[in-house]
Coordinates of C-alpha atoms in Angstrom, one line a residue:
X1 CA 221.1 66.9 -10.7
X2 CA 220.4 68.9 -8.0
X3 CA 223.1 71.0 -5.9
X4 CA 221.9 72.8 -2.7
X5 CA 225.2 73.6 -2.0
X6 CA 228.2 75.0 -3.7
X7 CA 230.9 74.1 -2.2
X8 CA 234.6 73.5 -3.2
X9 CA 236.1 70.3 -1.7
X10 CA 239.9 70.0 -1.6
X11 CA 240.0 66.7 -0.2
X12 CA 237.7 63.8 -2.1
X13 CA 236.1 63.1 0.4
X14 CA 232.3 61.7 -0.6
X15 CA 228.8 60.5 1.3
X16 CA 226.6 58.3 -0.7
X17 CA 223.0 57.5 0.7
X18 CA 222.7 54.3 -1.5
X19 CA 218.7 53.5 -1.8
X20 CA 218.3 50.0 -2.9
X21 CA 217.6 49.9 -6.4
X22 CA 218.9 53.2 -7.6
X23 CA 221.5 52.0 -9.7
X24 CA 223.9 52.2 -6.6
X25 CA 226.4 49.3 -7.8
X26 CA 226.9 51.4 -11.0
X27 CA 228.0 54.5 -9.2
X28 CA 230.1 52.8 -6.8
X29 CA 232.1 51.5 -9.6
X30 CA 231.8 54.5 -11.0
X31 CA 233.3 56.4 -7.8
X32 CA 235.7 53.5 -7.4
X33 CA 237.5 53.8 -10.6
X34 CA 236.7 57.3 -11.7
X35 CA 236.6 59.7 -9.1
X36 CA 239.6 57.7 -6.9
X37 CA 241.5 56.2 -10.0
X38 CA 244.5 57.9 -8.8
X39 CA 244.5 57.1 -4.6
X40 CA 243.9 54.1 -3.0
X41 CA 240.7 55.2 -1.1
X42 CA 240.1 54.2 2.7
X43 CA 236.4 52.8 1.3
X44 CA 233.7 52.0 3.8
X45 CA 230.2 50.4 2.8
X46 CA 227.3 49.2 4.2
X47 CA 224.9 46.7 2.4
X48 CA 224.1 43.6 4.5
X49 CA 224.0 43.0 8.4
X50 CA 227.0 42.2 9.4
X51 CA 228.8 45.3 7.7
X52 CA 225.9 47.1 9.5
X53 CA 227.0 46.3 13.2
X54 CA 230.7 46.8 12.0
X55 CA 229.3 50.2 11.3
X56 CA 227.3 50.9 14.0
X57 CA 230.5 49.9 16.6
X58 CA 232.2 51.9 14.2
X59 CA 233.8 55.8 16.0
X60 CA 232.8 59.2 14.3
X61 CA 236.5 59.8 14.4
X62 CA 237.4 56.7 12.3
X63 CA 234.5 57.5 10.2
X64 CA 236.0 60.7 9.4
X65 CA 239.4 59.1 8.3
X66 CA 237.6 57.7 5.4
X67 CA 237.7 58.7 1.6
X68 CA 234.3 57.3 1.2
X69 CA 231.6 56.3 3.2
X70 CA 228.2 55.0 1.8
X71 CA 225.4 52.2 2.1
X72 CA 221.7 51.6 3.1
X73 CA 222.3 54.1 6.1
X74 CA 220.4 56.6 6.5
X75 CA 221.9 60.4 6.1
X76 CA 220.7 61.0 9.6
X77 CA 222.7 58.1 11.3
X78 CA 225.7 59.4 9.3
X79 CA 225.8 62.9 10.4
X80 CA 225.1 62.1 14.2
X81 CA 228.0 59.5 14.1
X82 CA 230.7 62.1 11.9
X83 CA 229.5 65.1 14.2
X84 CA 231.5 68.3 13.2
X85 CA 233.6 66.1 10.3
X86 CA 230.3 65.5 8.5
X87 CA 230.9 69.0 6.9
X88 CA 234.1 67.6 4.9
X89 CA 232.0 65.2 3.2
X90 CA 230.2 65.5 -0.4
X91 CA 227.0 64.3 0.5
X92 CA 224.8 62.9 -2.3
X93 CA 221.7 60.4 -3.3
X94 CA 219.5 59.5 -6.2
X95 CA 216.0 59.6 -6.1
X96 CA 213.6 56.8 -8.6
X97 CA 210.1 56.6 -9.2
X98 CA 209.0 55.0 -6.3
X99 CA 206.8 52.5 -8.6
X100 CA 209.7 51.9 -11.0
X101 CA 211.7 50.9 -7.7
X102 CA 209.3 48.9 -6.0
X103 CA 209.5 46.6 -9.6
X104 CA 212.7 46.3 -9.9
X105 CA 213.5 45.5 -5.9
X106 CA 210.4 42.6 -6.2
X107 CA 212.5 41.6 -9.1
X108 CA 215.7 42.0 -8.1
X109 CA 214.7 39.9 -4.8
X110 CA 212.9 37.1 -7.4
X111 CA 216.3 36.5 -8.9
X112 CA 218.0 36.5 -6.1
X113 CA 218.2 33.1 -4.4
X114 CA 220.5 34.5 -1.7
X115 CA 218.6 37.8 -1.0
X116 CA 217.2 37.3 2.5
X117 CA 213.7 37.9 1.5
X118 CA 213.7 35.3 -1.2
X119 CA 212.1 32.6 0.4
X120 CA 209.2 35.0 1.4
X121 CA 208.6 36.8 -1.4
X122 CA 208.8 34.3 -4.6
X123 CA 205.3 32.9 -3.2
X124 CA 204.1 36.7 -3.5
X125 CA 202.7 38.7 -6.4
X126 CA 204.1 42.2 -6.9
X127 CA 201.1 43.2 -5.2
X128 CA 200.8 41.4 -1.9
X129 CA 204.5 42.1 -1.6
X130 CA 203.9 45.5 -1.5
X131 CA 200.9 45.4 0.7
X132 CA 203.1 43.1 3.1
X133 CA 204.9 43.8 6.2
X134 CA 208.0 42.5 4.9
X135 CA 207.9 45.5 2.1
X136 CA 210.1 48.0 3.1
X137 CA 207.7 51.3 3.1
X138 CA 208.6 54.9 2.1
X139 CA 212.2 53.2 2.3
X140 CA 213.3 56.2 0.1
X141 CA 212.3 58.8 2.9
X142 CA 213.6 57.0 5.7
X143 CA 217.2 56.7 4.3
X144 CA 217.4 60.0 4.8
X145 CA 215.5 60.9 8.3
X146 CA 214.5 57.5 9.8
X147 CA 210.8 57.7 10.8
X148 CA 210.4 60.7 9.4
X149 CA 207.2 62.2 7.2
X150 CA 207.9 63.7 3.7
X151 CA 207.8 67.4 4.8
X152 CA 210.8 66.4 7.4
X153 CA 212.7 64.5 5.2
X154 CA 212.5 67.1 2.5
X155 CA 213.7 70.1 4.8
X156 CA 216.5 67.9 6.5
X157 CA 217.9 66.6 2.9
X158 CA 217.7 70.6 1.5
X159 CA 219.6 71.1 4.7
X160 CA 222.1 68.0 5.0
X161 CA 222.9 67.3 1.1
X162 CA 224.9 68.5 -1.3
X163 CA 223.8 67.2 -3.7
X164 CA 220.8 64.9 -5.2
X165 CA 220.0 62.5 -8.7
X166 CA 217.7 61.0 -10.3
X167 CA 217.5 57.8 -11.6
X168 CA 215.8 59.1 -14.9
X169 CA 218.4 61.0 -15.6
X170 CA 221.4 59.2 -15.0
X171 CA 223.4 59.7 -17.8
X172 CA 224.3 63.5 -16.9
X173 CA 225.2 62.6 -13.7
X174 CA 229.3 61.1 -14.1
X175 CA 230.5 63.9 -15.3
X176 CA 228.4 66.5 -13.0
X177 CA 230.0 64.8 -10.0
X178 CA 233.2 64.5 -12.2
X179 CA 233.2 68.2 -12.4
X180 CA 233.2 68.8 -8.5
X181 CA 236.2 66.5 -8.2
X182 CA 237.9 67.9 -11.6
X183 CA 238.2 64.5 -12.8
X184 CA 237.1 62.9 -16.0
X185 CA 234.8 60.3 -16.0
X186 CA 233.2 57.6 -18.1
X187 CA 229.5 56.8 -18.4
X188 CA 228.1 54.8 -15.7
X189 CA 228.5 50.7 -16.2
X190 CA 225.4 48.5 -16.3
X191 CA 226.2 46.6 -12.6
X192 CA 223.6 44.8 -10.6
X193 CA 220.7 45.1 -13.1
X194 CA 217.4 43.1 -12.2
X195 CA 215.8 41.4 -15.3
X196 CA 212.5 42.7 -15.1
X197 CA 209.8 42.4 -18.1
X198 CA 207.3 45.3 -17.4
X199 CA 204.7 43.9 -19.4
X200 CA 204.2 41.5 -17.7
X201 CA 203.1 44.0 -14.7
X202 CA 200.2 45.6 -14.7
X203 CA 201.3 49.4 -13.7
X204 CA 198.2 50.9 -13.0
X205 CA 197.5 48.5 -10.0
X206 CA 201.3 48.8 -8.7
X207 CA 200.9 52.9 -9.2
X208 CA 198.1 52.1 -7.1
X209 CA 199.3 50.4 -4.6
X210 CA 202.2 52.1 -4.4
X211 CA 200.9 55.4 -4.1
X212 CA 199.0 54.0 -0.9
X213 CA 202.4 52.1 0.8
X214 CA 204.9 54.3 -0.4
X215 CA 203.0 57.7 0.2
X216 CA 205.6 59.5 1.8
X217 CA 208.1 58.3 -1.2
X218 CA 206.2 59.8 -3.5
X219 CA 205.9 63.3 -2.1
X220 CA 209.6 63.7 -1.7
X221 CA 209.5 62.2 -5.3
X222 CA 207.4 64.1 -6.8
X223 CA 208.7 67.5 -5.0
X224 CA 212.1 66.9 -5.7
X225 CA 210.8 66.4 -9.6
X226 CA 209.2 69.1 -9.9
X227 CA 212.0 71.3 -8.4
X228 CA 214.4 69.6 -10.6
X229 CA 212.1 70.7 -13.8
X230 CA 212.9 74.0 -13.1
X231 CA 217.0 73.3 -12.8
X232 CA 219.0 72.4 -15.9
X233 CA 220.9 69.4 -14.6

């Protein structure tokens, strides 16, 4: 994990940028009943529509009064809406290989009957869902500066996070954020998984496609990788 800040928090008070498929259900139980197992938290998440214009109607100020805040918002919107009290927040993400991700979202969406792009995408190959306009691209990048290229989204998330994972290396990451909170935690549970059988994929054409849809994803990727190679998590 990487920290870009070090800062002591005497409230728990935490951010999470949840990008789909990044084992987000696993560390929201994992915040849930670890780092709040003694408090009741005032919890607010964003994952569909209608929790999105709850949000969005939503005051900085009543933001602020939360425990927790996290979803498929991007850090941007969060920190415009929370205004000085974004600050009082531990801010964090994780980061997958953007081909790994786009596998297990196609997946994911496949065995999903009620995901809202079911209907669309179970007549699609991995491939021409990816090359689609219903494939969400450099979806990665944007959760953190909407519209943004990787070179902006890199300098605002060194700027704006505290904190950022990887989905590779998951397993060091309860008790790193643990730590911060001085709480102990357990390893992370196996919630929302997509049954996905990678053979029967062939990588080398999703690399390939992804590394012309998700371009911008893979920069930030691959620069925050390589950082993180020189960091002991």
């Amino acid at each position: 994990m990487l920290f870009f800040k070090n800062r002591d928090f005497t409230d728990k008070k935490i951010l999470f940028i949840h990008i789909p498929k990044s084992a987000g259900q696993s560390i929201l139980h994992m915040i849930r009943f670890d780092i709040f197992r003694d408090i009741n938290p005032k919890w607010l998440y964003v994952g569909n529509p209608t929790e999105a214009n709850n949000f969005s109607s939503t005051s900085g100020k009543d933001l602020a009064d939360h425990n927790f805040l996290g979803g498929h918002v991007s850090l941007e919107i969060f920190k415009r809406k929370l205004g000085d009290n974004f600050s009082s927040f531990f801010s964090f993400s994780i980061l997958r290989n953007p081909t790994d991700r786009a596998i297990s979202l196609y997946s994911y969406i496949l065995s999903n009957t009620d995901h809202y792009q079911h209907t669309e995408v179970k007549g699609l190959s991995l491939i021409d869902y990816i090359y689609s306009d219903i494939y969400p691209r450099n979806h990665q990048c944007h959760l953190f500066l909407q519209n943004s290229s990787a070179t902006e989204a890199i300098e605002y998330m060194e700027n704006n996070l505290d904190a950022l994972g990887f989905y590779e290396n998951l397993e060091c990451f309860p008790a790193l954020l643990g730590n911060k909170f001085g709480v102990i935690t357990n390893a992370l549970p196996f919630v929302n998984v997509a049954p996905i059988r990678l053979d029967s994929f062939n990588r080398g054409d999703i690399e390939k496609a992804v590394l012309t849809i998700d371009s911008e994803d893979n920069i930030v990727y691959e620069y925050f990788r390589k950082f993180r190679s020189s960091n002991v998590d």
